[in-house]
Amino acid sequence: MYTCILFLLVVGALAAGVGGRKLGEKGAGILTSSCLIISLSWSVLIFYEIILSFSTTHIKLWRWLDSDLLTVYFGLQFDGLVAIMLLVITTISTLVHIFSTAYMLGDPHIPRFMSYLSFFTFLMVVLVSSDNYLQLFIGWEGVGLCSYLLINFWLTRVEANKAAIKAMLVNRVGDIGLILAMFGLLDRFGSLEFSSLFNVVVVSAPSSDITLICLLLFIGAVGKSAQLGLHTWLPDAMEGPTPVSALIHAATMVTAGVFLLIRSSPFFEQAPLALMIVTIVGSLTVLFAATVGVIQNDLKKVIAYSTCSQLGYMVVACGLSHYSISLFHLMNHAFFKALLFLSAGSVIHALSDEQDIRKMGGLIKLIPLTYIMVVVGSLSLMGFPYLTGFYSKDLILELAFEQYYLTFAYWLGGFSALLTTLYSIRLVYLTFLSNTNSRKAIFRRVHEGSWNLVLPLIILALGSLFVGYLTKEVVWSFQITFPPIVPVFIKLLPVFLSLGGAALVIVLYFYSIHLFKVPSFIGRMGYTFLYSAWQFNYVLNYFLAKRVWRGGHQISYRTIDKGTLELVGPKGVSNFLIGLTRGLSNLQAGQVFNYALVILIGVAMFIWGVV
Amino acid sequence: MVALGGLCLVSSSNWLSVYLAIELSTLSLFILVAQKGGSGQSAEAGLKYFVLGALSSGLFLFGCALLCGFTGGTHISYINLVLNPGLGFSELRIPIGSLLIVVSLLFKLSAAPFHMWAPDVYDGAPTTTTALLATVPKVGYFSILVSIGSAVNILLVGALFSMVVGAIGALNQTKVKRLLAYSGVGHMGFVLWGIEVGSFESIQASLIYVVLYVVMSICVFAIILTLGAAKNLIVEFSGLSRRLSVLALTLALTFLSIAGIPPLVGFWGKWLVLLSGVVYQYYLVFLLAVMCSVVAGVYYVRIVKIIYFQASFSLLISSKVLRKENWINLRKALLIGAGLYVIGFTMLSPNLWLQLAHWAVGGLF
């Protein structure tokens, strides 16, 4: 049963990928979706067995690498963390599969799309269920690859290709961190298996080695989870189809970095410095992404920055050593963010592929169901009391307040909660409530989608409402966390901040005409600064990427590879040999006395040598 | 006659009878080479072979004269006994004498730097004769070289030269038979190295190498004869895989085997020789040998490429169409099949060869 999950996903992916032409567009969708549904039901069973019945499972499949220094098995490890991840992945993936059959209708490449989606899910399951770092790395790279393939699924669009390449390249930076961390682990502990590593690290004394390894692991997580510095690929990745954004860039792949942090928690526990850096980066990401999200005009980019911000919350929770809470937030976030993305997809679908929220508005009367979905998702995202997001987000903030020197994370997080509300309500307002700005031809064609477009939304909405409440203590089971004792003021502050944010939007948008008649210089500067995401792209490109590019081109490519090595290597050798063989042919002139002379010279040489 | 000469050569124990045996086979080869009447090339090749052969015979006789004059006998074993280092002769004539003999044998083996006649003669002679020339004498001369077992340094120098010349000389050849001549030079380099190392295993390896070389040569020449190409240009093989796919496959496999590609038998022979060389710590020679066989691999693989991946030139196509379709006859087919069997399947169970070579070499010691 445990390996069957993996097997089924591969079967679905291969069948849709290789035999898509035979299956047809509908057949591919049905096949992959049913594979996913079966996997989902098994994941539920695994969840029951592992979390509720406390029976952790470890399956050694076969020996993979077997050398003197390194022995690696293929193995599957199912513990509490993995069970929850599996449940999240298969649930979201199933819903996204079903959603895609409606959303992508009419696209000629549906089988390819479904195949990529299934393959992605398979690799994600490999990533979470592996029992060593190397196998995890397979999944890690594999999901990166699938992300690349799916971002530029519409491969005739230049923007999509650029975004896909960017995602790949930026992720490589993080991958380097992960690879170096693996080397470090191998050097220090001589193994890459979780079971042996974690047992060894607990008894070993804290040292700077472990801090270094943790920081390298964190670089990997920063790349994958789009934390500050390497986040630039995530907003651009929104060029991909919306179901992809929901599955990969909100619910699952981007959480792989957080998963890595949670998985490597025994190491981080030995490295307080690394934990501190994790918290700082995480909380800065929270704030940064929230500020940028407020200004964005693209519907999906707003949600993308929101994702970035929420990932920051998860990282902060990891930095505070409350890994189970991080996982809890991961799970909740998967539900409400997938809901937001899918309903955004529904909106985009309804408006004939319009993504700019300034050109929307007034949709509440036309697609009320989608409106409800977006509102539920947004409220959950804001952490409105007793919705899913509330349980984890508030807990993270309270835990942050409890910390001695890291309490700034609380203030940053709290302020970001206000901003979160700001952009969420702004989004709802501009899309649904305000007067419409879209063209009449489009506006008249607005409609709700078919059942398979709506059904996933409803299920996710139920999840966004109740999952947090239902699973709050279950998810903590593998690392017990007691709710901290904080003053009432602190406990209520995030909620008030959220409500304040909501009020602020209304104020801004009703009275903005009076406030900003002529935007001042500072106002314009601030707007540009935020709109271009703190100029991260520009700075990175100008100061880093361009120089590295130039260095790579001129030094390593032109001078070394095509210059020195080419001259000494292939070209030199072949020229040398050709010259030699020409000389030899000239010697072979076809005249007998020449030959006799050569023979005599040879004899003379030998005699001279002997004597 | 050639075969008779070869047999006599193998069994003779007297320098003079060795000489007679050599001359017997060589003279008959002269005639065979020049046999194609009316062909200037054939006559030229015969004449060249004759003149240079006379030169080498002269060297051989001079060496014999030096040795006999010093020792007073013509039996090989007798001379060897007299020349035993234990007796402590320090006479200049002896090494020069044995050197001259070895040089003339190297000439017959077409080892560098006495290989000059080989490409021209191979090319000029009728293909049947070339096949004979490339195979039968080599075994005989090999045996005599092993049995006199002297002049180690000359053999080493000859081996090195042969490997290099064999590898480089064939690179820009356009005719199959010239290419095979150079390839033979390179192979003789390997064989000589094995003899030079002088241990039981290395001579065994050399023997196996020679036998395998002969088998592979027979196979190649049989195929060339079957194809009946007009000028024996390499280009004429182009597009062979489309016309005669089985034959093309055989030819390609044979060439790959000659190049020493692992699952085929040529690799095994090379490997044995190299192994025995490395065991006796000839590291530099080993490196050179491997490098030479890499370079040599280039032109063998080039032929395979031409067979499979190069379209025919239009000029060639027209000539092929005009020529009568010649079907392969049964004898050649059997020959080629047997050769291919040896080439392809010996690697599965090489024990038979090893055992035979073991007995053969065991007789020497």
Tab-separated table of C-alpha atoms in Angstrom, chain A residues 2 13 30 61 80 102 161 173 202 238-240 255 277 292 345 363 367 480 527 600 611:
chain	number	residue	atom	x	y	z
A	2	TYR	CA	2.738	2.408	0.903
A	13	ALA	CA	2.019	10.277	-15.336
A	30	ILE	CA	-10.010	10.991	-16.080
A	61	LEU	CA	13.443	-0.828	-1.008
A	80	GLY	CA	3.897	11.736	11.425
A	102	ALA	CA	-12.276	22.120	-16.552
A	161	ASN	CA	9.893	30.863	-20.886
A	173	VAL	CA	21.443	28.687	-6.045
A	202	VAL	CA	21.604	14.389	19.203
A	238	MET	CA	2.762	33.109	-12.013
A	239	GLU	CA	3.158	33.079	-15.782
A	240	GLY	CA	2.212	29.416	-15.628
A	255	THR	CA	6.731	24.265	1.063
A	277	ILE	CA	19.275	33.544	11.196
A	292	VAL	CA	4.887	44.397	-1.860
A	345	GLY	CA	-8.330	30.911	-11.666
A	363	LEU	CA	-18.281	40.469	-10.276
A	367	ILE	CA	-20.217	34.868	-9.978
A	480	ILE	CA	4.053	18.623	21.542
A	527	TYR	CA	4.846	53.400	-4.818
A	600	LEU	CA	69.597	0.841	-44.194
A	611	VAL	CA	77.695	-1.014	-30.294
